[in-house]
Structure formats: structure tokens, C-alpha cells
mmCIF file of C-alpha atoms in Angstrom:
data_model
loop_
_atom_site.group_PDB
_atom_site.id
_atom_site.type_symbol
_atom_site.label_atom_id
_atom_site.label_comp_id
_atom_site.label_asym_id
_atom_site.label_seq_id
_atom_site.Cartn_x
_atom_site.Cartn_y
_atom_site.Cartn_z
ATOM 1 C CA MET A 1 -3.453 14.379 13.162
ATOM 2 C CA THR A 2 -3.323 13.829 9.415
ATOM 3 C CA THR A 3 -6.072 15.453 7.334
ATOM 4 C CA PRO A 4 -8.075 13.103 5.087
ATOM 5 C CA VAL A 5 -7.711 13.678 1.350
ATOM 6 C CA THR A 6 -10.618 15.430 -0.334
ATOM 7 C CA THR A 7 -9.452 15.315 -3.944
ATOM 8 C CA PRO A 8 -7.743 12.554 -5.930
ATOM 9 C CA ALA A 9 -4.478 13.031 -6.720
ATOM 10 C CA HIS A 10 6.568 7.524 -6.558
ATOM 11 C CA LYS A 11 33.999 -5.493 8.065
ATOM 12 C CA ALA A 12 30.445 -5.961 8.683
ATOM 13 C CA PRO A 13 28.620 -5.763 12.047
ATOM 14 C CA ARG A 14 27.479 -8.970 13.632
ATOM 15 C CA ARG A 15 23.931 -9.378 12.317
ATOM 16 C CA ARG A 16 21.923 -12.542 11.806
ATOM 17 C CA ARG A 17 18.952 -12.907 9.516
ATOM 18 C CA ALA A 18 15.721 -14.113 11.014
ATOM 19 C CA ALA A 19 12.607 -14.556 8.924
ATOM 20 C CA VAL A 20 9.764 -16.541 10.368
ATOM 21 C CA LEU A 21 6.358 -15.658 8.978
ATOM 22 C CA ALA A 22 3.189 -16.769 10.745
ATOM 23 C CA VAL A 23 0.129 -16.470 8.554
ATOM 24 C CA SER A 24 -3.503 -17.180 9.354
ATOM 25 C CA THR A 25 -6.371 -16.669 6.971
ATOM 26 C CA LEU A 26 -9.078 -14.206 7.828
ATOM 27 C CA ILE A 27 -12.032 -13.426 5.643
ATOM 28 C CA ALA A 28 -12.897 -9.969 4.375
ATOM 29 C CA ALA A 29 -15.744 -8.780 2.210
ATOM 30 C CA PRO A 30 -16.559 -6.276 -0.491
ATOM 31 C CA LEU A 31 -18.539 -3.135 0.187
ATOM 32 C CA LEU A 32 -21.224 -2.917 -2.471
ATOM 33 C CA ALA A 33 -22.418 0.478 -3.713
ATOM 34 C CA ALA A 34 -25.430 0.516 -1.435
ATOM 35 C CA THR A 35 -25.132 3.507 0.917
ATOM 36 C CA ALA A 36 -27.897 5.999 0.191
ATOM 37 C CA THR A 37 -26.662 9.461 -0.774
ATOM 38 C CA PRO A 38 -28.404 12.475 -2.323
ATOM 39 C CA ALA A 39 -26.701 11.707 -5.656
ATOM 40 C CA MET A 40 -28.080 8.161 -5.869
ATOM 41 C CA ALA A 41 -31.252 7.358 -7.754
ATOM 42 C CA GLU A 42 -34.175 6.306 -5.624
ATOM 43 C CA ASP A 43 -34.154 2.822 -7.079
ATOM 44 C CA GLY A 44 -30.460 2.404 -6.223
ATOM 45 C CA ASN A 45 -29.594 1.844 -9.887
ATOM 46 C CA THR A 46 -26.767 4.426 -9.856
ATOM 47 C CA TYR A 47 -24.013 4.400 -12.511
ATOM 48 C CA LEU A 48 -20.856 6.479 -12.142
ATOM 49 C CA LYS A 49 -19.440 8.176 -15.226
ATOM 50 C CA THR A 50 -16.103 9.675 -14.152
ATOM 51 C CA GLU A 51 -13.117 8.884 -11.940
ATOM 52 C CA GLN A 52 -14.021 11.893 -9.810
ATOM 53 C CA GLU A 53 -17.464 10.437 -9.139
ATOM 54 C CA VAL A 54 -15.839 7.091 -8.174
ATOM 55 C CA PHE A 55 -13.456 8.918 -5.839
ATOM 56 C CA ASP A 56 -16.240 10.960 -4.245
ATOM 57 C CA PHE A 57 -18.371 7.853 -3.687
ATOM 58 C CA ILE A 58 -15.713 5.591 -2.145
ATOM 59 C CA SER A 59 -14.068 8.350 -0.120
ATOM 60 C CA ARG A 60 -17.272 8.686 1.997
ATOM 61 C CA SER A 61 -16.705 5.275 3.554
ATOM 62 C CA ALA A 62 -12.943 4.776 2.993
ATOM 63 C CA PRO A 63 -11.180 8.187 3.241
ATOM 64 C CA LEU A 64 -7.463 8.274 2.495
ATOM 65 C CA ASN A 65 -4.658 10.407 3.941
ATOM 66 C CA GLN A 66 -2.472 12.476 1.617
ATOM 67 C CA LYS A 67 0.636 11.085 3.334
ATOM 68 C CA GLU A 68 1.095 7.607 4.743
ATOM 69 C CA ALA A 69 3.839 5.591 6.405
ATOM 70 C CA VAL A 70 4.495 1.902 7.033
ATOM 71 C CA ARG A 71 6.542 0.665 9.967
ATOM 72 C CA GLY A 72 8.875 -2.103 8.883
ATOM 73 C CA TYR A 73 9.830 -3.227 5.393
ATOM 74 C CA PRO A 74 6.708 -3.234 3.151
ATOM 75 C CA VAL A 75 6.799 -6.866 2.059
ATOM 76 C CA GLN A 76 3.180 -6.615 0.987
ATOM 77 C CA GLY A 77 1.806 -4.250 -1.622
ATOM 78 C CA GLN A 78 4.994 -3.116 -3.356
ATOM 79 C CA ASP A 79 4.753 -2.249 -7.048
ATOM 80 C CA LEU A 80 6.667 -4.835 -9.060
ATOM 81 C CA GLN A 81 7.534 -2.314 -11.753
ATOM 82 C CA GLU A 82 10.700 -0.293 -11.242
ATOM 83 C CA VAL A 83 10.166 3.088 -9.597
ATOM 84 C CA LYS A 84 12.584 5.834 -10.631
ATOM 85 C CA LEU A 85 13.900 8.500 -8.269
ATOM 86 C CA ASP A 86 13.076 11.252 -10.790
ATOM 87 C CA ASP A 87 9.415 10.253 -10.693
ATOM 88 C CA VAL A 88 9.308 10.315 -6.895
ATOM 89 C CA GLU A 89 11.165 13.648 -6.604
ATOM 90 C CA LYS A 90 8.487 15.361 -8.737
ATOM 91 C CA VAL A 91 5.837 14.803 -6.102
ATOM 92 C CA TYR A 92 7.774 14.063 -2.915
ATOM 93 C CA PRO A 93 11.316 15.492 -2.702
ATOM 94 C CA HIS A 94 13.668 13.454 -0.592
ATOM 95 C CA ASP A 95 14.468 16.479 1.615
ATOM 96 C CA GLN A 96 10.791 16.559 2.652
ATOM 97 C CA ALA A 97 10.762 12.822 3.199
ATOM 98 C CA LEU A 98 13.784 13.053 5.515
ATOM 99 C CA GLN A 99 11.887 15.597 7.607
ATOM 100 C CA ASP A 100 8.810 13.373 7.696
ATOM 101 C CA VAL A 101 10.560 10.154 8.669
ATOM 102 C CA PRO A 102 10.993 10.760 12.465
ATOM 103 C CA ALA A 103 7.463 12.219 12.725
ATOM 104 C CA LYS A 104 5.846 9.334 10.830
ATOM 105 C CA LEU A 105 8.065 6.423 11.886
ATOM 106 C CA GLY A 106 9.310 7.413 15.333
ATOM 107 C CA SER A 107 12.355 8.569 17.237
ATOM 108 C CA ARG A 108 14.349 5.440 16.356
ATOM 109 C CA PHE A 109 15.071 7.164 13.036
ATOM 110 C CA ASN A 110 16.766 10.152 14.714
ATOM 111 C CA LEU A 111 20.478 10.478 13.967
ATOM 112 C CA PRO A 112 22.356 11.106 17.271
ATOM 113 C CA SER A 113 24.812 13.983 17.033
ATOM 114 C CA THR A 114 27.349 11.930 19.010
ATOM 115 C CA ILE A 115 27.931 9.626 16.031
ATOM 116 C CA PRO A 116 29.612 10.818 12.802
ATOM 117 C CA THR A 117 26.869 11.087 10.150
ATOM 118 C CA GLU A 118 27.286 10.422 6.454
ATOM 119 C CA ARG A 119 25.231 12.352 3.868
ATOM 120 C CA ALA A 120 21.845 10.735 3.160
ATOM 121 C CA ASP A 121 22.168 7.847 0.725
ATOM 122 C CA ILE A 122 19.489 8.489 -1.939
ATOM 123 C CA ARG A 123 19.152 5.613 -4.387
ATOM 124 C CA ARG A 124 18.327 6.044 -8.083
ATOM 125 C CA SER A 125 15.533 3.496 -8.367
ATOM 126 C CA SER A 126 13.674 0.765 -6.478
ATOM 127 C CA SER A 127 16.070 -1.857 -7.865
ATOM 128 C CA ASP A 128 19.016 -0.065 -6.286
ATOM 129 C CA ASP A 129 18.507 -1.583 -2.829
ATOM 130 C CA LYS A 130 21.891 -3.202 -2.053
ATOM 131 C CA GLU A 131 23.867 -1.913 0.925
ATOM 132 C CA PRO A 132 27.631 -1.482 0.240
ATOM 133 C CA TRP A 133 28.406 -1.162 3.956
ATOM 134 C CA LEU A 134 27.057 -4.665 4.528
ATOM 135 C CA GLY A 135 28.336 -6.779 1.657
ATOM 136 C CA ASN A 136 25.505 -5.738 -0.693
ATOM 137 C CA TRP A 137 22.685 -7.174 1.418
ATOM 138 C CA ASP A 138 19.289 -6.086 0.091
ATOM 139 C CA ALA A 139 17.072 -3.821 2.189
ATOM 140 C CA LYS A 140 14.495 -6.530 2.917
ATOM 141 C CA SER A 141 17.203 -8.787 4.397
ATOM 142 C CA MET A 142 18.676 -6.056 6.603
ATOM 143 C CA CYS A 143 15.494 -4.627 8.072
ATOM 144 C CA GLY A 144 15.116 -5.621 11.710
ATOM 145 C CA GLN A 145 18.540 -7.209 12.025
ATOM 146 C CA PRO A 146 19.962 -7.159 15.582
ATOM 147 C CA SER A 147 22.145 -4.245 16.575
ATOM 148 C CA HIS A 148 25.872 -4.814 16.897
ATOM 149 C CA ASN A 149 25.732 -2.692 20.061
ATOM 150 C CA PRO A 150 24.897 -4.687 23.234
ATOM 151 C CA GLY A 151 21.304 -3.873 24.181
ATOM 152 C CA GLY A 152 20.827 -1.862 20.977
ATOM 153 C CA GLU A 153 17.577 -1.830 19.040
ATOM 154 C CA PRO A 154 17.137 -3.750 15.745
ATOM 155 C CA MET A 155 17.831 -1.769 12.619
ATOM 156 C CA PRO A 156 14.732 0.368 11.916
ATOM 157 C CA CYS A 157 13.125 0.572 8.504
ATOM 158 C CA GLY A 158 9.855 1.672 6.976
ATOM 159 C CA PHE A 159 8.148 3.508 4.143
ATOM 160 C CA VAL A 160 6.944 7.096 3.754
ATOM 161 C CA GLY A 161 4.993 8.313 0.752
ATOM 162 C CA VAL A 162 2.303 10.575 -0.728
ATOM 163 C CA LEU A 163 -0.919 9.502 -2.462
ATOM 164 C CA ASP A 164 -0.313 8.621 -6.097
ATOM 165 C CA ASN A 165 -3.421 6.662 -7.167
ATOM 166 C CA ALA A 166 -6.584 6.584 -5.050
ATOM 167 C CA TYR A 167 -8.815 3.498 -5.134
ATOM 168 C CA PRO A 168 -7.064 1.708 -8.018
ATOM 169 C CA ASN A 169 -9.191 -0.434 -10.335
ATOM 170 C CA MET A 170 -8.431 -4.110 -9.629
ATOM 171 C CA LEU A 171 -10.917 -5.915 -11.877
ATOM 172 C CA THR A 172 -13.610 -5.109 -14.400
ATOM 173 C CA GLY A 173 -16.657 -7.090 -15.565
ATOM 174 C CA SER A 174 -17.792 -7.312 -19.178
ATOM 175 C CA ALA A 175 -19.758 -4.364 -20.489
ATOM 176 C CA VAL A 176 -23.460 -4.809 -21.250
ATOM 177 C CA MET A 177 -25.336 -2.575 -23.686
ATOM 178 C CA GLY A 178 -28.707 -1.391 -22.445
ATOM 179 C CA LYS A 179 -31.555 -1.502 -22.225
ATOM 180 C CA ALA A 180 -30.765 -4.715 -20.368
ATOM 181 C CA GLN A 181 -30.663 -6.416 -16.992
ATOM 182 C CA PHE A 182 -27.737 -8.465 -15.706
ATOM 183 C CA SER A 183 -26.480 -10.049 -12.489
ATOM 184 C CA PHE A 184 -23.011 -10.087 -10.929
ATOM 185 C CA LYS A 185 -21.718 -12.038 -7.975
ATOM 186 C CA THR A 186 -18.940 -10.336 -5.991
ATOM 187 C CA SER A 187 -16.676 -11.672 -3.278
ATOM 188 C CA ALA A 188 -13.329 -10.900 -1.645
ATOM 189 C CA THR A 189 -11.258 -12.726 0.946
ATOM 190 C CA VAL A 190 -8.141 -11.667 2.812
ATOM 191 C CA GLY A 191 -5.255 -13.830 3.932
ATOM 192 C CA GLN A 192 -3.712 -11.627 6.622
ATOM 193 C CA ASP A 193 -0.457 -11.838 8.554
ATOM 194 C CA THR A 194 -1.272 -11.957 12.253
ATOM 195 C CA SER A 195 2.271 -11.357 13.482
ATOM 196 C CA GLN A 196 5.125 -9.234 12.271
ATOM 197 C CA THR A 197 8.330 -10.952 11.256
ATOM 198 C CA ARG A 198 11.287 -9.000 12.561
ATOM 199 C CA GLY A 199 11.648 -5.864 10.490
ATOM 200 C CA TRP A 200 8.736 -6.552 8.131
ATOM 201 C CA SER A 201 5.426 -4.738 8.008
ATOM 202 C CA VAL A 202 2.052 -6.387 8.443
ATOM 203 C CA GLY A 203 -0.134 -6.774 5.405
ATOM 204 C CA GLY A 204 -2.247 -9.239 3.482
ATOM 205 C CA LYS A 205 -3.333 -10.811 0.228
ATOM 206 C CA VAL A 206 -6.763 -10.074 -1.225
ATOM 207 C CA THR A 207 -8.470 -12.577 -3.519
ATOM 208 C CA SER A 208 -11.472 -11.043 -5.237
ATOM 209 C CA GLU A 209 -13.931 -12.421 -7.749
ATOM 210 C CA LEU A 210 -16.511 -10.942 -10.091
ATOM 211 C CA THR A 211 -18.682 -13.532 -11.857
ATOM 212 C CA ALA A 212 -21.831 -13.547 -13.979
ATOM 213 C CA PRO A 213 -24.086 -16.410 -12.831
ATOM 214 C CA GLY A 214 -25.028 -18.624 -15.783
ATOM 215 C CA GLY A 215 -28.265 -20.357 -16.739
ATOM 216 C CA PRO A 216 -29.457 -23.735 -15.452
ATOM 217 C CA GLY A 217 -26.792 -25.202 -13.185
ATOM 218 C CA GLY A 218 -25.112 -21.831 -12.766
ATOM 219 C CA GLY A 219 -21.916 -20.542 -14.332
ATOM 220 C CA LYS A 220 -18.414 -19.469 -13.324
ATOM 221 C CA ALA A 221 -17.303 -17.330 -16.227
ATOM 222 C CA GLY A 222 -15.892 -14.105 -14.854
ATOM 223 C CA ALA A 223 -12.823 -12.338 -13.550
ATOM 224 C CA GLU A 224 -10.626 -13.015 -10.544
ATOM 225 C CA VAL A 225 -7.683 -10.990 -9.265
ATOM 226 C CA ASN A 226 -5.221 -11.180 -6.382
ATOM 227 C CA PHE A 227 -3.393 -8.231 -4.884
ATOM 228 C CA THR A 228 -1.483 -7.481 -1.711
ATOM 229 C CA TYR A 229 -1.556 -4.468 0.580
ATOM 230 C CA SER A 230 0.298 -3.001 3.537
ATOM 231 C CA GLU A 231 -1.089 -1.617 6.774
ATOM 232 C CA SER A 232 -0.105 1.961 7.553
ATOM 233 C CA THR A 233 0.895 3.483 10.884
ATOM 234 C CA THR A 234 -2.589 5.058 10.935
ATOM 235 C CA THR A 235 -4.563 1.823 10.361
ATOM 236 C CA THR A 236 -7.397 1.488 12.901
ATOM 237 C CA ASN A 237 -9.529 -1.141 11.169
ATOM 238 C CA LYS A 238 -8.120 -4.311 9.645
ATOM 239 C CA TRP A 239 -9.874 -6.077 6.764
ATOM 240 C CA THR A 240 -11.419 -8.905 8.772
ATOM 241 C CA THR A 241 -15.094 -9.484 7.770
ATOM 242 C CA SER A 242 -16.703 -11.372 4.929
ATOM 243 C CA THR A 243 -19.876 -11.625 2.872
ATOM 244 C CA GLU A 244 -20.722 -12.674 -0.660
ATOM 245 C CA GLN A 245 -23.366 -10.890 -2.672
ATOM 246 C CA THR A 246 -25.252 -11.304 -5.928
ATOM 247 C CA ASN A 247 -26.919 -8.167 -7.263
ATOM 248 C CA THR A 248 -29.056 -7.525 -10.329
ATOM 249 C CA TYR A 249 -28.559 -4.291 -12.276
ATOM 250 C CA ASP A 250 -30.639 -2.484 -14.905
ATOM 251 C CA VAL A 251 -28.638 -0.837 -17.669
ATOM 252 C CA PRO A 252 -30.420 2.229 -19.146
ATOM 253 C CA ASP A 253 -31.345 2.239 -22.796
ATOM 254 C CA GLY A 254 -28.474 3.161 -25.132
ATOM 255 C CA VAL A 255 -25.873 2.993 -22.357
ATOM 256 C CA SER A 256 -22.934 0.601 -21.908
ATOM 257 C CA GLY A 257 -22.726 -0.511 -18.251
ATOM 258 C CA TRP A 258 -20.229 -2.615 -16.317
ATOM 259 C CA VAL A 259 -18.999 -3.319 -12.775
ATOM 260 C CA GLU A 260 -15.563 -2.430 -11.387
ATOM 261 C CA GLY A 261 -13.839 -3.692 -8.259
ATOM 262 C CA ARG A 262 -11.844 -0.887 -6.605
ATOM 263 C CA ALA A 263 -9.331 -1.404 -3.793
ATOM 264 C CA ASN A 264 -10.303 0.467 -0.636
ATOM 265 C CA GLY A 265 -6.902 1.994 -0.413
ATOM 266 C CA GLY A 266 -4.348 3.944 -2.402
ATOM 267 C CA LYS A 267 -1.013 3.542 -4.082
ATOM 268 C CA TYR A 268 1.545 5.758 -2.363
ATOM 269 C CA ILE A 269 4.821 6.820 -3.990
ATOM 270 C CA GLY A 270 7.814 7.621 -1.806
ATOM 271 C CA TYR A 271 10.762 5.890 -0.200
ATOM 272 C CA ILE A 272 11.657 2.779 1.686
ATOM 273 C CA VAL A 273 13.886 4.150 4.434
ATOM 274 C CA TYR A 274 16.294 2.610 6.876
ATOM 275 C CA LYS A 275 18.826 3.967 9.358
ATOM 276 C CA LEU A 276 22.158 2.179 9.536
ATOM 277 C CA ASP A 277 24.784 2.605 12.255
ATOM 278 C CA PHE A 278 28.033 0.799 11.633
ATOM 279 C CA VAL A 279 31.436 0.036 13.173
ATOM 280 C CA ASP A 280 34.107 -0.692 10.612
ATOM 281 C CA GLY A 281 37.122 -3.002 10.979
ATOM 282 C CA ASP A 282 39.131 -0.184 12.609
ATOM 283 C CA GLY A 283 36.484 0.408 15.271
ATOM 284 C CA ASN A 284 35.183 3.640 13.746
ATOM 285 C CA GLU A 285 31.441 4.191 14.209
ATOM 286 C CA LYS A 286 29.315 6.021 11.635
ATOM 287 C CA GLN A 287 25.670 6.288 10.616
ATOM 288 C CA LYS A 288 23.522 7.199 7.659
ATOM 289 C CA MET A 289 19.935 7.317 6.406
ATOM 290 C CA VAL A 290 19.067 5.423 3.212
ATOM 291 C CA LEU A 291 16.093 6.267 0.954
ATOM 292 C CA ILE A 292 15.012 3.850 -1.826
ATOM 293 C CA PRO A 293 12.249 4.863 -4.283
ATOM 294 C CA ALA A 294 9.106 2.716 -4.029
ATOM 295 C CA ARG A 295 5.383 2.590 -4.635
ATOM 296 C CA VAL A 296 3.188 0.710 -2.115
ATOM 297 C CA LEU A 297 -0.553 -0.133 -1.981
ATOM 298 C CA ILE A 298 -1.849 0.780 1.491
ATOM 299 C CA GLN A 299 -5.348 0.087 2.801
ATOM 300 C CA ALA A 300 -7.652 2.910 3.831
ATOM 301 C CA PRO A 301 -6.856 3.368 7.526
ATOM 302 C CA GLY A 302 -10.376 3.349 8.970
ATOM 303 C CA ASN A 303 -12.174 0.929 6.629
ATOM 304 C CA SER A 304 -12.731 -2.774 7.402
ATOM 305 C CA VAL A 305 -13.441 -4.164 3.912
ATOM 306 C CA PRO A 306 -10.941 -4.566 1.071
ATOM 307 C CA MET A 307 -12.960 -3.559 -1.996
ATOM 308 C CA THR A 308 -15.835 -1.486 -3.252
ATOM 309 C CA PHE A 309 -17.711 -2.662 -6.335
ATOM 310 C CA VAL A 310 -19.169 0.197 -8.347
ATOM 311 C CA LYS A 311 -21.321 0.333 -11.474
ATOM 312 C CA ARG A 312 -19.857 2.350 -14.349
ATOM 313 C CA MET A 313 -21.362 3.614 -17.565
ATOM 314 C CA GLY A 314 -19.967 4.994 -20.783
#
């Protein structure tokens, strides 16, 4: 069992592409900073000063694992910025990842000794995802493709990584200088995939909003952000519930206070991995493991809400 993190911390076979995505919308809600703890003021008007305090607070209800894995290609939650191999190797060497793959993703990733095995194909960056054995198909297209062997399993793929950024900040309200009182309305909804397209992982899109209600007639000025996440192999609670809350906060005298929306999850840096077995035009069979650098946002495995809104001060 994985130990929760306690401190915060990169000629071709005959295959046909099938990509049918069934999506249904489910609602999920924010967790407001409301659980009583010894560190909270009696009036509940608690402001957090440091990232460590934010981590300590959220980790009580949404603990993260130091290592995580995603079965299938992580369509949801991938970092759009290029991830370099050098950055991943500093925190998660590929040799360690290759050892973790069968344990985290299953026996389908074992390399049978009866088939000639090529050296592991370690790519230089997340953009280097084309497969030369298969006419430069990208990894997303290949994952889950049917085996060329009769009765063989679809090509396995997944993601393995280590925690890189716990509870990333997704949106921030405007700062208010105290002594003052202000109100914020918070909400978050999740559009979640209810079925897994062949070879792709399950995940969802979070739409969150942080608004300051106006005067007569109300107001809508505020911040809104969308982000996507993946579900890990250890996920036990999906983000499936919803509420909407308006809270009033008192900012202490001489202090700047604001509200932040933090994802109840972590960004994990590691590798998209797939195993490829292949028969060339001369009938020669061979196999290899491919590792592609990546960073993926993965939800906290045991938590059922997508965000925590916390009050900050500076």
C-alpha cells in the first residue's frame, strides 16, 4: 500500500484506431475551509500565511501519494508546456520508473523473455511522442490499439510519476486590505467521463468560479477557471457531488486578505509509458518499452470534491 505524503514536495502491424468518447456531466463541489482544527480561530476566521500551512490544511481531507500512476493514456490533465527529460530525471530517474511500471500498471507491461527485447526507448521531451516502428503515429493514437496477434491484448499504456506540485493554485480573488469585511461566492462543477475510450484514461473537466456579490441586483465580477484532471489507479472517490456557497470574511486590521481556489490533487512529473510488440515485414518479432516525459494533474485518490477554497493573508 502506498504511504500518503506528509510534506510537500517531471511494415506495420494491423492496427485500427478507435476513439469513441462518451461523456456525461456530473456535478462536484468545493470544500470550504470549515473543518475545525486546533490551529483554527474559534470564530472560524482563519487566514493561512504560507504554502506549508496550505499544504497541512488541505492534506487532512485530501492526502496525496508520493507516487501515482494512471492506467491508459492521460488525455485529461496533461501539462501543455513541454516537459524535458532532464527535468524528470532529476526527481524520477527512468531506471526507477521502469521498475515501477509493472507494479503500478500491471503485468501487461512485463516483457516476455521469449521475445527479443530492444533497449528501453527513452524520449527527450513530451513533444517527442512519435513512434518510428509505426509510421510515426503519436502515443495517444496508438494506446489501446488491437494486437496483431490473434487473441492478443490491446497495446497497454499509462503514466507513472512522482509528486511535483501539491494542491496547485487554480484561481485567486482580489486582495482586500483590512480592517474590512467581504463576501465571496464559490462554486465548482465537474464534467466527467463515465466510460473509458480504448486506451485512454478516465478524467474530467473542472469549472470553478470565485465571485464577489455586488450591491443591489447582485454582481458577477470575479474569476473563473477551467482545468482537467486524471484519475489514478488508487482513486477510490470520484468528484461527484455539488454545492454552492457564499461566505463572509473579516480581514484583520492592517492585513491584506484574499481567497484562493486550490485543486484537491497534485501535479505529478514522470513518464507516459507504453509497451510495443511488433512483427516486421520479414516476420521477425520484437518488443520494447517506451517512456515519454510528462506532467499530469491527478486528483487526490480518496477525496470526493475538486477544490478547496482557503483564505490567505500577507
